[in-house]
Coordinates of C-alpha atoms in Angstrom, one line a residue:
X1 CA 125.3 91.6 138.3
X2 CA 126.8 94.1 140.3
X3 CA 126.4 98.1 139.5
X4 CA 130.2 98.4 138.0
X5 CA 129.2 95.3 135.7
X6 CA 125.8 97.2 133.9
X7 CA 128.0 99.8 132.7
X8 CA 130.8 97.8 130.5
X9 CA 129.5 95.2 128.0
X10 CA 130.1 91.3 128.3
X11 CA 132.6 91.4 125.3
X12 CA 135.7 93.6 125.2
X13 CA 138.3 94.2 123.4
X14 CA 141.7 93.7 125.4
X15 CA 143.3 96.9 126.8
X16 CA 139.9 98.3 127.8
X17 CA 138.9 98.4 131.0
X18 CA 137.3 101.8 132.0
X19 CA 133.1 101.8 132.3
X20 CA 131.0 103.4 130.0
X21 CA 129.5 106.6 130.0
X22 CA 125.7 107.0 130.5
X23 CA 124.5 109.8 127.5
X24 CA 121.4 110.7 126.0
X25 CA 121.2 110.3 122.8
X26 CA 120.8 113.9 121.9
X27 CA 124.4 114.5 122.7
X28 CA 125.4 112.1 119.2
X29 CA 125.5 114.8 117.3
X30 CA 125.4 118.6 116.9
X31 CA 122.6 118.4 114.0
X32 CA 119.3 116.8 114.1
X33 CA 117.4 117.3 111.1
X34 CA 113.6 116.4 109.8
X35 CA 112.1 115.9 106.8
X36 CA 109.2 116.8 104.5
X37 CA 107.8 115.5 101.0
X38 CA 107.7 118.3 98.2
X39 CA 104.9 118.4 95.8
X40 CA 104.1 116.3 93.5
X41 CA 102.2 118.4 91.7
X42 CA 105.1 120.5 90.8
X43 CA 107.3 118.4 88.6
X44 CA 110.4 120.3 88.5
X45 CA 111.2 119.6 92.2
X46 CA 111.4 115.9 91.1
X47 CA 114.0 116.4 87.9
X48 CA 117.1 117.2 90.7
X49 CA 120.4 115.6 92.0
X50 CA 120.0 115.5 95.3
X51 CA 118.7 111.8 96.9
X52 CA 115.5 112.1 98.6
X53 CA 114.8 109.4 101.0
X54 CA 111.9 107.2 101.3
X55 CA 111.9 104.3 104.1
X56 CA 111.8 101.7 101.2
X57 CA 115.0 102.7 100.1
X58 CA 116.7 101.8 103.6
X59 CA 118.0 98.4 103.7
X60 CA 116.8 96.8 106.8
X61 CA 119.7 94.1 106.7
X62 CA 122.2 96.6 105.8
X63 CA 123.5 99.7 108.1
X64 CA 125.5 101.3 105.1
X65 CA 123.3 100.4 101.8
X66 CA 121.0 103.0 100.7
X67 CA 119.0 103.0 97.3
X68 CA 117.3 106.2 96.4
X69 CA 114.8 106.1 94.1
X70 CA 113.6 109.7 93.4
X71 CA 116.0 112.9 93.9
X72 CA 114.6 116.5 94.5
X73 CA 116.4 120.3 92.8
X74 CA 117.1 122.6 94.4
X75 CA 113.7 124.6 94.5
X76 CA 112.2 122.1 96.2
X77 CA 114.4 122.2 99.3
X78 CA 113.4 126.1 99.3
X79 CA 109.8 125.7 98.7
X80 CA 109.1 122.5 101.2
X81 CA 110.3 121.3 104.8
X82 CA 112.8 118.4 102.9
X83 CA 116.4 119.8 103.6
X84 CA 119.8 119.1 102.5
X85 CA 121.9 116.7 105.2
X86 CA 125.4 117.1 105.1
X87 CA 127.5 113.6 104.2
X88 CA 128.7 111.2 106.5
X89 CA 125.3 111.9 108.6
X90 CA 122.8 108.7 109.6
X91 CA 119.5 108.4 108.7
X92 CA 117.0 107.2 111.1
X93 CA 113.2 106.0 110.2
X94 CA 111.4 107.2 113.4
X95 CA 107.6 106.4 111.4
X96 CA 106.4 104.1 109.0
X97 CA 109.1 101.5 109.0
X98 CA 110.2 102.2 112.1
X99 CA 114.0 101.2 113.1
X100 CA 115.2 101.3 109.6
X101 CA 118.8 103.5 109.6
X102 CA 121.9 104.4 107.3
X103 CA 125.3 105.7 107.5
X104 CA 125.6 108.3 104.4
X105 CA 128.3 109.0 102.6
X106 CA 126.6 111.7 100.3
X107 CA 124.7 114.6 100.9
X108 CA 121.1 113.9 100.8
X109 CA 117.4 114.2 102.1
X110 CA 114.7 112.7 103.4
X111 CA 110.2 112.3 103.7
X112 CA 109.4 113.1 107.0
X113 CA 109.3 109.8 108.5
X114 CA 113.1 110.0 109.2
X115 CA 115.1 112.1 111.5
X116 CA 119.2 112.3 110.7
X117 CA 122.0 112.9 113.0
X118 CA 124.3 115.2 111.3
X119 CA 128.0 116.3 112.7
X120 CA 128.7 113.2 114.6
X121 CA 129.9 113.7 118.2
X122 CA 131.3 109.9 118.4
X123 CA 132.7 107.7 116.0
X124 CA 130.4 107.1 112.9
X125 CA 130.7 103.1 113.0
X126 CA 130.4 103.2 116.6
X127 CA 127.1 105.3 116.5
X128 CA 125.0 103.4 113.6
X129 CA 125.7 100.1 115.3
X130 CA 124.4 101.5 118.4
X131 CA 121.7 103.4 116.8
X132 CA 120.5 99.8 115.3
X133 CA 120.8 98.6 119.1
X134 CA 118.4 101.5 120.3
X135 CA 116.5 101.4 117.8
X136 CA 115.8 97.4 117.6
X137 CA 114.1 97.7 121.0
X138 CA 112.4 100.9 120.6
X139 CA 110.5 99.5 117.7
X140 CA 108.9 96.7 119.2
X141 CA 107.8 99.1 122.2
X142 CA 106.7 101.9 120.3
X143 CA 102.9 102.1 120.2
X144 CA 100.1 103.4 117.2
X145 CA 97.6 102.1 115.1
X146 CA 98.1 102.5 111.2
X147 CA 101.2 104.4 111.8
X148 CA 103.8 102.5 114.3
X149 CA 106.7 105.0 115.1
X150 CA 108.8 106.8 118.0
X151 CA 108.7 110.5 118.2
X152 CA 111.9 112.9 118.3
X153 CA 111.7 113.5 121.8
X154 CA 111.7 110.3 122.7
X155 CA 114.1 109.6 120.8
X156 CA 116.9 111.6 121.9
X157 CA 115.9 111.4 125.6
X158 CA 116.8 108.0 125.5
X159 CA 119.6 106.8 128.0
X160 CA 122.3 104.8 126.0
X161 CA 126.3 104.1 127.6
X162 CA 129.4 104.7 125.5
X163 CA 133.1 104.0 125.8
X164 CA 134.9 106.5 127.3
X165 CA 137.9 105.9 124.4
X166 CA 137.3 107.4 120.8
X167 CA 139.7 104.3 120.0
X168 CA 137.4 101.6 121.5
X169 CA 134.5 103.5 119.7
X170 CA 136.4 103.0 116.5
X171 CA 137.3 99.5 116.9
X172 CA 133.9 98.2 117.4
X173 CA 132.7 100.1 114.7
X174 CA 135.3 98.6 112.2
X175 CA 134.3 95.0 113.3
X176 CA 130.6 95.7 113.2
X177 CA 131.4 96.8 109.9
X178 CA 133.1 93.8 108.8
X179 CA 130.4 91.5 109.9
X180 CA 128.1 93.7 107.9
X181 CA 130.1 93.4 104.7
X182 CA 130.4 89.9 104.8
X183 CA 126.6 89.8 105.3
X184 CA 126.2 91.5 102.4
X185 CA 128.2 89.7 100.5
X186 CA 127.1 87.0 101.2
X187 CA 123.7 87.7 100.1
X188 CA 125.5 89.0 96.8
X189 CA 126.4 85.6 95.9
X190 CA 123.3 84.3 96.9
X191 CA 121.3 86.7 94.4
X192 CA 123.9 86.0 91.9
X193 CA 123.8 82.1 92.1
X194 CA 119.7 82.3 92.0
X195 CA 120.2 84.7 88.9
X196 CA 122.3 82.0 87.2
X197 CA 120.1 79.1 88.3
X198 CA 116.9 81.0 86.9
X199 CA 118.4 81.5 83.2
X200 CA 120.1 77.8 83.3
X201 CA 116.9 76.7 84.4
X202 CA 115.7 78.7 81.0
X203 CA 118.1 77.7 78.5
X204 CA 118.0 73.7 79.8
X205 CA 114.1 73.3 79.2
X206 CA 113.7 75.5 76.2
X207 CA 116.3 73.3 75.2
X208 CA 118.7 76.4 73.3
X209 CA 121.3 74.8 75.9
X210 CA 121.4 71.1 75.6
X211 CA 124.4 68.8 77.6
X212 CA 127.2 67.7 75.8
X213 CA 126.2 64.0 74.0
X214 CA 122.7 65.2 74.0
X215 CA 120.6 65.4 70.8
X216 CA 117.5 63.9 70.8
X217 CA 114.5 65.2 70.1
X218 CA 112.1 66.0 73.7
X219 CA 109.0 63.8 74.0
X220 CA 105.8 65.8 74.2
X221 CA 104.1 63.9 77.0
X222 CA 100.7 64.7 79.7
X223 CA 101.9 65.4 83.1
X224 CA 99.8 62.8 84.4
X225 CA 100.9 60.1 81.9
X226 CA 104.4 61.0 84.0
X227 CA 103.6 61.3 87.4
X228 CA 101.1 60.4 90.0
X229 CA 99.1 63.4 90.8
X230 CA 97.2 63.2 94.5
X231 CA 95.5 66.4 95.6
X232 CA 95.2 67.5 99.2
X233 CA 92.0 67.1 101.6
X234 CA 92.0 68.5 105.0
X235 CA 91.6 65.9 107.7
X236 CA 89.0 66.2 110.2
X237 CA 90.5 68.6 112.8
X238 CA 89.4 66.0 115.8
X239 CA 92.6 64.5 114.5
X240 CA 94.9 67.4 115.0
X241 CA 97.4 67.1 117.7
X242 CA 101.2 68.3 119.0
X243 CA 102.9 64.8 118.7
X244 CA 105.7 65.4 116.3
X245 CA 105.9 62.1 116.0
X246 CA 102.5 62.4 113.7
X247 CA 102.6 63.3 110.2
X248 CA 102.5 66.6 109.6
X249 CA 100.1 68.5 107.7
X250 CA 100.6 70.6 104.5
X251 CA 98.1 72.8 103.5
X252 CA 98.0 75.6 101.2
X253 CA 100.4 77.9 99.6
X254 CA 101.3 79.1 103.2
X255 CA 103.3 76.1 104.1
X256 CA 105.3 76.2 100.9
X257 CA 108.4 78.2 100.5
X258 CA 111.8 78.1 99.1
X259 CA 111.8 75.0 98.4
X260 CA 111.1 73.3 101.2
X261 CA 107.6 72.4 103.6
X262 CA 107.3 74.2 106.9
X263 CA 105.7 72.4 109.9
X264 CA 102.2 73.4 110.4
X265 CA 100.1 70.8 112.2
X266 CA 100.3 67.5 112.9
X267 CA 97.4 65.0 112.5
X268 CA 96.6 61.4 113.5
X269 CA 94.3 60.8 110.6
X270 CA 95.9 59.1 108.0
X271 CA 94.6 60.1 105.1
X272 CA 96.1 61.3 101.4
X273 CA 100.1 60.9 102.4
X274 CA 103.0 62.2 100.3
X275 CA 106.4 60.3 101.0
X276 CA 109.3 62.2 101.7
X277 CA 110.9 63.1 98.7
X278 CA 107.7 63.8 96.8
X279 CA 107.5 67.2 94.5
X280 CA 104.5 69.8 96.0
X281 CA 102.3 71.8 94.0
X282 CA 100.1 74.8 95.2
X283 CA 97.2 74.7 93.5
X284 CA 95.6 77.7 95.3
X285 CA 96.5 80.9 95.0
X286 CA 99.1 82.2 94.2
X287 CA 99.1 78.8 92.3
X288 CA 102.3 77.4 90.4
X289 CA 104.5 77.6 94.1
X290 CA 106.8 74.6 94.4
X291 CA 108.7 72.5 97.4
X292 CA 109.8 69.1 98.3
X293 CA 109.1 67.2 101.2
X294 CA 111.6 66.3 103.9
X295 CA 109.7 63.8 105.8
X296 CA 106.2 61.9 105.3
X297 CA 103.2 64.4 105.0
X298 CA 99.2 64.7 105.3
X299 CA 98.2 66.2 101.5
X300 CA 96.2 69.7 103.0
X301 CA 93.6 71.5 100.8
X302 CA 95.6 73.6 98.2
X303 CA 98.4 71.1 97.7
X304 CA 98.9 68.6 95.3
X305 CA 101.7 65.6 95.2
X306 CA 103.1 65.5 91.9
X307 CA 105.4 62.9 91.2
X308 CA 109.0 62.2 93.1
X309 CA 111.5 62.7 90.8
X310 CA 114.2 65.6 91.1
X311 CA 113.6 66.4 87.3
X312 CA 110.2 67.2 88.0
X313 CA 111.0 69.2 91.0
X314 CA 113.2 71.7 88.5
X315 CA 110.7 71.4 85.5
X316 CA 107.7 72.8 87.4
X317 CA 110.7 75.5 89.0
X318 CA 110.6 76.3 85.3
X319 CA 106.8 76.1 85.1
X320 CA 106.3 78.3 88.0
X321 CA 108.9 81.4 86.8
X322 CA 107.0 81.3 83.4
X323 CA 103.5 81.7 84.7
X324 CA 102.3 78.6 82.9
X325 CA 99.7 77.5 85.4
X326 CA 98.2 80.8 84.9
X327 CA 96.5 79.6 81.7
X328 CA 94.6 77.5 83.7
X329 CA 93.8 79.5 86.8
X330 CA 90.0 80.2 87.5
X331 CA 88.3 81.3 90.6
X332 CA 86.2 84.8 91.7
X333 CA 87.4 84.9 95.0
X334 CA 91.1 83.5 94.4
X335 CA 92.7 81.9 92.2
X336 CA 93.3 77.7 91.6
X337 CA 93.9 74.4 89.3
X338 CA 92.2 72.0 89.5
X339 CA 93.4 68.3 88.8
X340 CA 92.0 67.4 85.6
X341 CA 94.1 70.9 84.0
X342 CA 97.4 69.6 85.9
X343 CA 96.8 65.9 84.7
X344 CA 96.0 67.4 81.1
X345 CA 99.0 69.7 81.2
X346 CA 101.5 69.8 78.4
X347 CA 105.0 69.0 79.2
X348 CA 108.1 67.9 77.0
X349 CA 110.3 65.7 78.8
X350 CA 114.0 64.2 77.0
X351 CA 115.1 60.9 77.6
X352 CA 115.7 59.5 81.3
X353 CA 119.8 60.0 81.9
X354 CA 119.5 63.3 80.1
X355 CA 116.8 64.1 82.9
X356 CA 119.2 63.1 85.5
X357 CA 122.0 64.8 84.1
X358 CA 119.9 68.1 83.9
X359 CA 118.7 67.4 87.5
X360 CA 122.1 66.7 89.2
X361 CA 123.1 69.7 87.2
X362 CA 120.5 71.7 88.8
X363 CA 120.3 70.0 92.5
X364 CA 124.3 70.9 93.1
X365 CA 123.0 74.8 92.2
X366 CA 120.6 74.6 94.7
X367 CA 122.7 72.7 97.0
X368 CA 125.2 75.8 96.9
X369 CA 122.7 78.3 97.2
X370 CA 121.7 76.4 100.5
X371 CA 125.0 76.2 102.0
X372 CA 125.7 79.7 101.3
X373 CA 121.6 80.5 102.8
X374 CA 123.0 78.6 105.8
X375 CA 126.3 81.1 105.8
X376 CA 124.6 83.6 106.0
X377 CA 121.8 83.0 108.7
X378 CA 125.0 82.5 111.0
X379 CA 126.5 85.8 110.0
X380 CA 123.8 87.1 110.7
X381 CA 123.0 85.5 114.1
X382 CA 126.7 86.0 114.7
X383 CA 125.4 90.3 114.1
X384 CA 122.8 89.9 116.6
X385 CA 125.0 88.5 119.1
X386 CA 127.9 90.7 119.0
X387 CA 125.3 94.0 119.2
X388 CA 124.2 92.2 122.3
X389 CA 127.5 91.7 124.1
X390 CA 129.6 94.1 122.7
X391 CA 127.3 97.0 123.2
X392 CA 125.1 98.5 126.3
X393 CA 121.7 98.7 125.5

């Protein structure tokens, strides 16, 4: 790469051809301003208007949504180091939580793990989007032990390039932006479809919602009188190996999550095997978690195969969100089922094609949920790859 080509970025925008500007960051704005905590002894600087920052409040997927949770008067900004920041400013967390940062539309405040950049000197969009660049790399180098953070001064000493045109500023900003609102929307409709799968889920098996042509009384039934229940024993780790072509071990609650089994080991030993398809149960803590499996598996400690039907799978969903197995839970150390209480387990199942009709009814929820999951893993991807090449980091 020649010296011209490290100062513009591998993506531009046509009509812009001029190299960027080397800067330190200390010239984005006029205003830097700290933090501090008021008491929380005093109660009346905690009964205000005006937001006071925490790091948890900082979405770390989203430059421009901020929740505050507490808000501060007026006397605690003159009896603590917390201060006002003007509107439009951006928030950066420089300490615990290190990288997190906001665009602000409002005038707020913040602890003293952030540091804000108030009366922007380049375009707002621009900066944040930049700012997340920075701040991406300067969190995996900064150093600490129970605190992980940067400091102010190294902060703003840091070398960044910029375009030379306010208008080139402005337009990547406005497209970062757009990415970022379709992220977020994205994950909107993803929260909303899980919302309205957790309460069909609800109304289906407490049977106050019941599909049209459907009547019949549910059949109070064992779990084990309905399903074949096979709980997990660690192979002999002699028998571990890389081949992917072995099966693949489950074990414990670790390797289930939503929804589906993550690779963890593969073992030569055949021993307890769940066929793809078959409905897992973590029966060590936290007990109750639920997946299906993709491919042929080796049962691990912790996990139980219960059954293969797609009913099932959404039944012990239901299970799961209620806390049912935690009737039967026992353990000192942590918590687990065992497979005499899951064989045992009371269950009331309808009739076999009104199971399949609440199960497709169910499967083309999740099925949506995934595609949109699989959206928005690309927008996101799509985020991290325009930062790369339409920036200079």
């Amino acid at each position: 790469m020649s010296k011209d080509a490290k100062n513009v970025p591998a993506l531009r925008f046509k009509g812009y051809s001029d190299a960027w500007e080397k800067r330190k960051l200390t010239e984005l704005s006029k205003n830097k301003i700290g933090g501090g905590t008021p008491s929380t002894k005093v109660l009346d600087f905690w009964n205000g208007k005006l937001p006071w920052l925490q790091s948890s409040d900082i979405n770390e997927s989203n430059n421009y949504s901020v929740k505050p949770q507490k808000f501060i008067s007026l006397q605690a900004l003159k009896h603590s180091a917390a201060k006002r920041v003007p509107a439009n400013s951006i928030a950066v967390v420089t300490r615990v939580g290190v990288g997190k940062l906001a665009l602000i539309e409002y005038d707020y405040s913040t602890s003293q793990d952030f540091l804000s950049f108030s009366s922007l000197n380049w375009s707002a969009l621009f900066s944040v989007n930049l700012l997340t660049l920075i701040m991406t790399q300067m969190s995996r180098e900064s150093q600490g032990t129970s605190i992980k953070g940067v400091t102010k001064s190294e902060l703003l000493a840091k070398k960044v390039r910029i375009p030379i045109s306010l208008k080139e500023q402005e337009k990547l900003g406005i497209l970062m932006k757009s990415i970022n609102d379709l992220i977020a929307a994205t994950q909107d409709k993803i929260d909303a479809l899980e919302q309205a799968k957790k309460a069909l889920l609800q109304r289906l098996f407490d049977q106050s919602w019941r599909l049209k042509g459907y009547s019949d009384p549910w059949e109070k039934r064992k779990l084990g009188e309905v399903a074949t229940i096979t709980m997990g024993q660690s192979p002999d780790s002699k028998n571990y190996t890389l081949n992917p072509q072995d099966h693949i071990l489950v074990q414990g609650n670790a390797d289930i999550k939503n929804g589906w089994v993550e690779p963890r080991v593969w073992t030569t030993q055949i021993t307890k095997i769940a066929k793809k398809g078959s409905v897992l149960l973590s029966v060590r803590a936290p007990v109750g978690e639920v997946s299906k499996t993709a491919f042929d598996v080796v049962l691990g400690r912790g996990v139980a195969s219960v059954g293969q039907t797609d009913f099932l799978y959404q039944y012990l969903i239901t299970l799961k969100i209620s806390g049912f197995w935690l009737r039967y839970s026992t353990g000192s150390t942590f918590d687990s089922i065992n497979s005499s209480d899951i064989k045992e387990a009371i269950i009331f199942l309808p009739k076999k094609n009104e199971q399949d009709r609440i199960a497709k009814t169910l499967n083309c929820i999740d099925n949506l949920i995934a595609a949109t999951q699989s959206r928005l893993s690309s927008l996101e991807l799509l985020k991290k790859y325009l930062l790369q090449d339409l920036f200079i980091s």
